[in-house]
Amino acid sequence: MVLAVVLIFSGFVKAVDPMGTQYKLTDYLTAMRLQMLTPDFLTLGASVLLSAVEFGLGICLLFGIRKTISTTVTLLMLLLLTPLTLWIALVDPVSDCGCFGDALVLTNWQTFGKNIVLLAMALIVWKWPHDIVRFISTSSQWIATNYSAIFILGLSGWSLYDLPYLDFRPYHIGTDLKTGWQKMMNGEESPYAEFFIQRTEDGEDITDSLLSQKGYLFLLIAPHVENADDSQLDLINQMFEYAEDYEYPFYALTASGEKGIDRWRDITGAEYPFCQTDETTLQTIIRSNPGLVLLKDGVIIRKWSRNSIPDEYELTDRLEKLKIGKMPKESMSEKIFIIALWYILPLLLLTIADRLWAWTKWLKRREQSNKIYQLFKQKTNNEKENRSRQLENEPEPARGSGSGQGTE
């Protein structure tokens, strides 16, 4: 059960944020000097596949589906990953392994210790796979596995098209960037230590002035404009014009140099100012290149991927009067409830229905066996009764004539 839950959790948080997993895989490959041999589409595909495999193995172990295969694959995976985590702990090429995404950050040695425990568990379930309790019948297993595959791949696909449905990063909606950044400047430990905004023209740091600004602030995030998707240029330019009309500040943040910025301006006709920011920070802020962030009084209140930027039908008035100018009402707990409603509840209902069906079959078999027993018992009793009747109806044997009287 513990092994199953860990695999399900690990696969789920990776599927919620496949680009984050891709970035971590790229860090590994860079440390191994293999980055140039692996294009981005391969690392992205590997991150989606890894999350689906972990989630699927966890579901199989939890419900007792394909016990021999699932336990064997789990053991092989941990035999491969455990030495890797030992190398990471010794060499320290990355700050954390990314096993649980941003939802739960472990040190490299904690990760290695965790894998040792999981490997021991995997050995046990591999040695005795048939002792795993099966919660769902063989005839219903295909429903659970196919439904789980559709769910986890659909979750990854949606997170890639839009943004991660659950955001565990320090730049999630509702984050007070101003307060967090100022705490870091007063010497307190903060996840915003690498967050800065410098003007490209003169290199002046304008972080404090932008975060301290009252009202709305648009930030167009493009970690590398050379690789940015230019399919929504019209919407981006339209958003900038909207910001100009209502006098909302609009800045583009990138880690690219002047050459890349100039090329982007030539292609897009962009007139908004560019600022320099740390690449990793930009990738952490939003999982889209480009993406749009809206701040109000230094607080992140909205995020849009390149595929969800508001259009002219939404930008009909000042932000103060529009829905997109307010913090979304949906909380983290509500999002988790929605996931439970769409995935856990149907699977739970399937399990209950399957168990009731199996119980009904067991009752029928028992009733059938009882009927056979009753028929056999009744037949035996009938034979005994018939035998008794036969004995009663048999004529009595003739008696002797010792008394001198005969019989009729």
XYZ file of C-alpha atoms in Angstrom:
408
model
C 0.000 0.000 0.000
C 2.796 2.430 0.903
C 4.662 1.671 -2.310
C 1.477 2.127 -4.348
C 0.586 5.471 -2.742
C 4.124 6.841 -3.226
C 4.116 5.881 -6.917
C 0.645 7.356 -7.471
C 1.610 10.625 -5.776
C 4.923 10.825 -7.632
C 3.308 10.171 -11.012
C 0.456 12.587 -10.347
C 2.591 15.609 -9.401
C 4.800 14.976 -12.451
C 1.727 14.807 -14.711
C 0.385 18.062 -13.276
C 3.611 19.824 -14.251
C 5.256 17.950 -17.166
C 7.375 20.961 -18.148
C 8.827 21.094 -14.641
C 9.812 17.436 -14.973
C 11.298 18.214 -18.390
C 13.441 20.981 -16.884
C 14.697 18.577 -14.219
C 15.553 15.918 -16.808
C 17.430 18.576 -18.767
C 19.415 19.430 -15.627
C 20.390 15.764 -15.297
C 21.410 15.527 -18.925
C 23.416 18.743 -18.641
C 25.285 17.327 -15.650
C 26.020 14.198 -17.702
C 26.985 16.318 -20.737
C 24.267 14.686 -22.830
C 21.993 17.684 -23.329
C 23.084 18.321 -26.918
C 22.136 14.759 -27.871
C 18.556 15.002 -26.611
C 16.165 17.492 -28.243
C 13.422 19.113 -26.207
C 10.615 16.986 -27.626
C 12.358 13.849 -26.347
C 12.784 15.158 -22.813
C 9.177 16.382 -22.789
C 7.931 13.029 -24.056
C 10.055 11.258 -21.443
C 8.563 13.391 -18.647
C 4.990 12.559 -19.739
C 5.836 8.854 -20.108
C 7.575 8.714 -16.726
C 4.593 10.229 -14.936
C 2.174 7.840 -16.680
C 4.298 4.770 -15.854
C 4.665 5.690 -12.182
C 0.976 6.495 -11.806
C -0.057 3.326 -13.649
C 2.205 1.089 -11.568
C 0.825 2.629 -8.388
C -2.757 1.969 -9.479
C -1.918 -1.638 -10.414
C -0.275 -2.268 -7.044
C -3.116 -0.600 -5.157
C -5.869 -2.630 -6.817
C -3.911 -5.838 -7.337
C -3.966 -5.644 -11.145
C -1.479 -7.752 -13.140
C 0.439 -8.527 -9.979
C 3.436 -10.316 -11.472
C 4.053 -7.799 -14.252
C 3.454 -4.687 -12.123
C 5.728 -5.860 -9.285
C 8.486 -6.848 -11.717
C 8.422 -3.519 -13.568
C 8.380 -1.636 -10.261
C 11.434 -3.538 -9.040
C 13.324 -2.946 -12.311
C 12.531 0.762 -12.202
C 13.810 1.122 -8.642
C 16.905 -0.949 -9.428
C 17.652 1.620 -12.126
C 16.774 4.759 -10.160
C 18.392 3.917 -6.813
C 22.008 3.944 -8.128
C 21.142 7.150 -10.002
C 19.989 8.830 -6.786
C 23.183 7.655 -5.062
C 25.224 9.351 -7.805
C 23.131 12.500 -7.389
C 23.700 12.458 -3.618
C 27.477 12.023 -4.027
C 28.106 14.384 -6.932
C 25.290 16.879 -6.188
C 24.689 17.982 -9.816
C 21.201 19.314 -8.984
C 19.738 20.820 -5.830
C 16.912 18.267 -5.593
C 15.906 15.221 -7.594
C 12.432 16.474 -8.525
C 10.859 13.117 -7.608
C 7.748 14.835 -6.296
C 7.978 18.014 -8.360
C 7.482 21.204 -6.383
C 4.853 19.575 -4.153
C 7.461 17.969 -1.866
C 11.121 18.918 -2.124
C 13.683 16.466 -0.685
C 17.426 16.776 -0.387
C 19.523 14.440 -2.502
C 20.441 12.244 0.474
C 16.808 12.114 1.603
C 15.891 11.002 -1.901
C 18.477 8.219 -1.822
C 17.217 7.039 1.584
C 13.646 7.092 0.307
C 14.613 4.955 -2.691
C 16.385 2.412 -0.464
C 13.157 1.935 1.517
C 11.058 1.723 -1.648
C 13.503 -0.785 -3.156
C 13.120 -3.022 -0.093
C 9.341 -2.825 -0.453
C 9.585 -3.587 -4.162
C 11.657 -6.693 -3.410
C 8.999 -7.922 -0.986
C 6.054 -7.472 -3.354
C 8.087 -8.968 -6.204
C 8.886 -12.038 -4.074
C 5.271 -12.576 -3.015
C 3.098 -10.912 -5.678
C 0.132 -13.214 -5.140
C -0.200 -12.081 -1.533
C -1.282 -8.623 -2.754
C -4.974 -8.154 -2.041
C -7.011 -7.797 -5.224
C -9.723 -5.165 -4.874
C -11.137 -5.522 -8.349
C -12.046 -8.574 -10.405
C -10.149 -9.636 -13.500
C -13.098 -8.819 -15.761
C -13.129 -5.170 -14.550
C -9.391 -4.537 -14.551
C -9.344 -3.167 -18.096
C -11.802 -0.426 -17.086
C -9.608 0.750 -14.212
C -6.368 0.671 -16.214
C -7.772 2.382 -19.315
C -9.572 5.019 -17.264
C -6.385 5.725 -15.295
C -4.328 6.008 -18.486
C -6.813 8.435 -20.065
C -6.918 10.493 -16.870
C -3.166 10.857 -16.354
C -2.368 11.500 -20.029
C -5.264 13.953 -20.274
C -3.984 15.781 -17.194
C -0.514 16.071 -18.740
C -1.966 17.240 -22.046
C -4.091 19.920 -20.413
C -1.151 21.151 -18.319
C 0.941 21.481 -21.486
C -1.786 23.257 -23.444
C -2.772 25.645 -20.684
C -0.994 25.745 -17.303
C -0.523 23.236 -14.446
C -3.921 22.680 -12.840
C -2.321 22.573 -9.394
C 0.521 25.034 -8.834
C 2.927 24.148 -6.002
C 5.577 26.705 -6.965
C 6.407 29.861 -4.982
C 4.915 31.961 -7.812
C 1.383 30.571 -7.727
C -1.706 32.768 -7.965
C -2.152 34.594 -4.680
C 1.588 35.009 -4.034
C 2.556 38.354 -2.535
C 5.744 38.954 -4.520
C 6.319 42.348 -2.952
C 6.340 41.033 0.637
C 8.348 37.932 -0.239
C 10.984 39.887 -2.111
C 11.277 42.548 0.592
C 11.783 39.866 3.260
C 14.674 38.535 1.218
C 16.156 42.078 1.035
C 15.889 42.325 4.942
C 18.085 39.213 5.140
C 15.421 36.503 5.648
C 15.603 33.237 3.702
C 13.257 33.441 0.745
C 12.518 31.512 -2.479
C 12.664 34.847 -4.315
C 16.410 35.332 -3.923
C 16.930 34.963 -7.696
C 14.026 37.209 -8.667
C 15.180 40.503 -10.162
C 14.139 42.833 -12.975
C 16.797 44.844 -14.802
C 16.257 47.240 -17.657
C 18.037 46.098 -20.815
C 19.048 49.645 -21.745
C 21.164 50.507 -18.708
C 21.024 47.431 -16.444
C 19.250 49.350 -13.673
C 17.436 47.140 -11.125
C 13.789 48.195 -11.065
C 12.430 45.229 -9.081
C 11.436 47.191 -5.996
C 9.822 50.019 -7.946
C 7.683 47.644 -10.032
C 6.582 45.452 -7.124
C 5.833 48.472 -4.954
C 3.688 50.041 -7.633
C 0.005 50.382 -6.787
C -2.561 48.950 -9.157
C -2.139 46.520 -12.041
C 1.057 45.402 -13.749
C 1.351 43.109 -16.800
C 4.453 40.923 -17.150
C 5.025 39.068 -20.416
C 7.268 36.104 -19.524
C 9.543 34.639 -22.215
C 12.574 32.778 -20.801
C 14.109 32.649 -24.268
C 12.492 34.716 -26.999
C 14.483 32.716 -29.585
C 12.378 29.654 -28.692
C 9.136 31.470 -27.877
C 5.928 30.438 -29.622
C 4.858 33.249 -31.942
C 1.428 31.810 -32.812
C -0.434 34.279 -30.554
C 1.398 37.485 -31.477
C -1.801 39.319 -32.349
C -3.297 38.649 -28.915
C -0.085 39.718 -27.160
C 0.095 42.962 -29.132
C -3.602 43.505 -28.536
C -3.075 43.057 -24.804
C -0.246 45.601 -24.868
C -2.476 48.101 -26.692
C -5.202 47.506 -24.115
C -2.685 48.159 -21.312
C -1.573 51.375 -23.020
C -5.155 52.566 -23.468
C -5.900 52.198 -19.770
C -2.378 53.159 -18.624
C -1.429 49.815 -17.093
C 2.357 49.163 -17.021
C 3.423 46.369 -19.380
C 6.909 44.795 -19.354
C 8.436 41.782 -21.059
C 10.850 39.691 -18.962
C 13.426 37.465 -20.637
C 16.830 35.893 -20.145
C 17.742 36.439 -23.802
C 20.368 38.931 -24.907
C 19.938 42.037 -27.026
C 20.325 40.095 -30.264
C 17.399 37.811 -29.446
C 15.269 40.722 -28.222
C 15.932 42.724 -31.399
C 14.990 39.746 -33.545
C 11.740 39.320 -31.583
C 10.926 42.990 -32.112
C 11.578 42.669 -35.841
C 9.304 39.636 -36.121
C 6.485 40.814 -33.870
C 6.654 44.577 -34.102
C 6.713 44.642 -30.291
C 6.825 48.109 -28.738
C 6.736 47.064 -25.079
C 9.924 47.456 -22.978
C 12.120 44.430 -22.263
C 13.862 43.622 -18.979
C 16.407 40.966 -18.015
C 15.557 38.279 -15.461
C 17.047 34.952 -14.383
C 16.141 32.095 -16.761
C 15.259 29.532 -14.069
C 13.120 32.089 -12.249
C 11.144 32.837 -15.401
C 10.611 29.113 -16.049
C 9.381 28.770 -12.477
C 6.993 31.717 -12.640
C 4.975 30.311 -15.543
C 5.175 27.109 -17.601
C 4.689 28.777 -20.944
C 6.975 30.521 -23.411
C 5.600 33.116 -23.701
C 3.128 33.492 -20.849
C 1.367 36.449 -19.290
C 1.178 37.330 -15.582
C -1.027 40.000 -14.006
C -0.061 41.571 -10.683
C -2.108 43.881 -8.493
C -0.305 45.744 -5.711
C 2.567 43.273 -6.015
C 0.322 40.192 -5.755
C -0.039 37.627 -8.570
C -3.767 37.482 -9.361
C -3.824 35.933 -12.863
C -1.718 33.772 -15.168
C -2.300 32.975 -18.821
C -0.462 30.600 -21.098
C 0.117 31.525 -24.737
C -3.068 29.574 -25.551
C -5.344 31.359 -23.084
C -4.459 35.046 -23.413
C -7.647 37.187 -23.164
C -9.046 38.501 -26.432
C -11.023 41.597 -27.360
C -14.277 40.002 -26.208
C -12.930 39.810 -22.659
C -11.142 43.172 -22.658
C -14.288 45.297 -22.783
C -13.585 47.649 -19.887
C -11.070 48.550 -17.205
C -9.606 45.647 -15.221
C -11.258 46.966 -12.064
C -14.630 46.107 -13.635
C -13.718 42.820 -15.316
C -13.594 39.275 -13.996
C -10.016 38.826 -15.194
C -8.982 41.748 -13.005
C -9.922 39.869 -9.832
C -8.409 36.926 -7.998
C -9.943 33.601 -9.094
C -12.363 32.196 -6.520
C -11.246 28.593 -7.024
C -8.914 27.567 -4.183
C -6.416 24.699 -4.020
C -8.794 22.608 -1.908
C -11.593 23.130 -4.437
C -9.317 22.024 -7.265
C -8.352 18.877 -5.351
C -12.055 18.205 -4.739
C -12.737 18.512 -8.488
C -9.969 16.002 -9.234
C -11.429 13.642 -6.645
C -14.848 14.081 -8.219
C -13.605 13.312 -11.735
C -11.189 10.485 -10.991
C -11.291 9.042 -7.472
C -15.087 8.933 -7.142
C -15.750 7.009 -10.411
C -12.953 4.574 -9.579
C -14.355 4.100 -6.072
C -17.840 3.510 -7.436
C -16.423 1.002 -9.925
C -14.683 -0.847 -7.094
C -17.821 -0.927 -4.948
C -19.958 -2.122 -7.871
C -17.365 -4.761 -8.752
C -17.223 -6.047 -5.166
C -21.020 -6.122 -4.912
C -21.181 -8.046 -8.167
C -18.546 -10.506 -6.921
C -20.412 -10.870 -3.623
C -23.659 -11.512 -5.476
C -21.953 -14.207 -7.548
C -20.587 -15.781 -4.368
C -24.050 -15.827 -2.800
C -25.494 -17.420 -5.921
C -22.796 -20.090 -5.937
C -23.396 -20.748 -2.276
C -27.138 -20.905 -2.805
C -26.627 -23.216 -5.736
C -24.389 -25.514 -3.714
C -26.942 -25.482 -0.899
C -29.685 -26.409 -3.367
C -27.638 -29.324 -4.629
C -27.037 -30.407 -1.040
C -30.721 -30.069 -0.213
C -31.673 -32.036 -3.312
C -29.219 -34.766 -2.411
C -30.485 -34.819 1.171
C -34.098 -34.870 0.028
C -33.332 -37.687 -2.392
C -31.689 -39.682 0.392
C -34.639 -39.117 2.695
C -37.058 -40.120 -0.039
C -35.130 -43.314 -0.629
C -35.271 -44.105 3.079
C -39.012 -43.424 3.195
C -39.619 -45.596 0.136
C -37.620 -48.410 1.694
C -39.593 -48.173 4.906
C -42.874 -48.280 3.009
C -41.736 -51.285 1.038
C -40.869 -53.068 4.266
C -44.259 -52.195 5.755
C -46.155 -53.437 2.695
C -44.331 -56.766 2.451
C -46.596 -59.781 3.518
C -45.777 -61.439 6.837
C -44.259 -64.927 6.617
C -46.629 -67.976 7.193
C -46.829 -69.181 10.786
C -46.844 -72.896 11.945
C -50.165 -74.760 12.922
C -49.090 -75.812 16.415
C -52.444 -74.693 17.871
C -54.338 -76.905 15.462
C -55.822 -73.924 13.674
C -55.020 -73.102 10.087
C -54.675 -69.802 8.418
C -56.953 -68.216 5.881
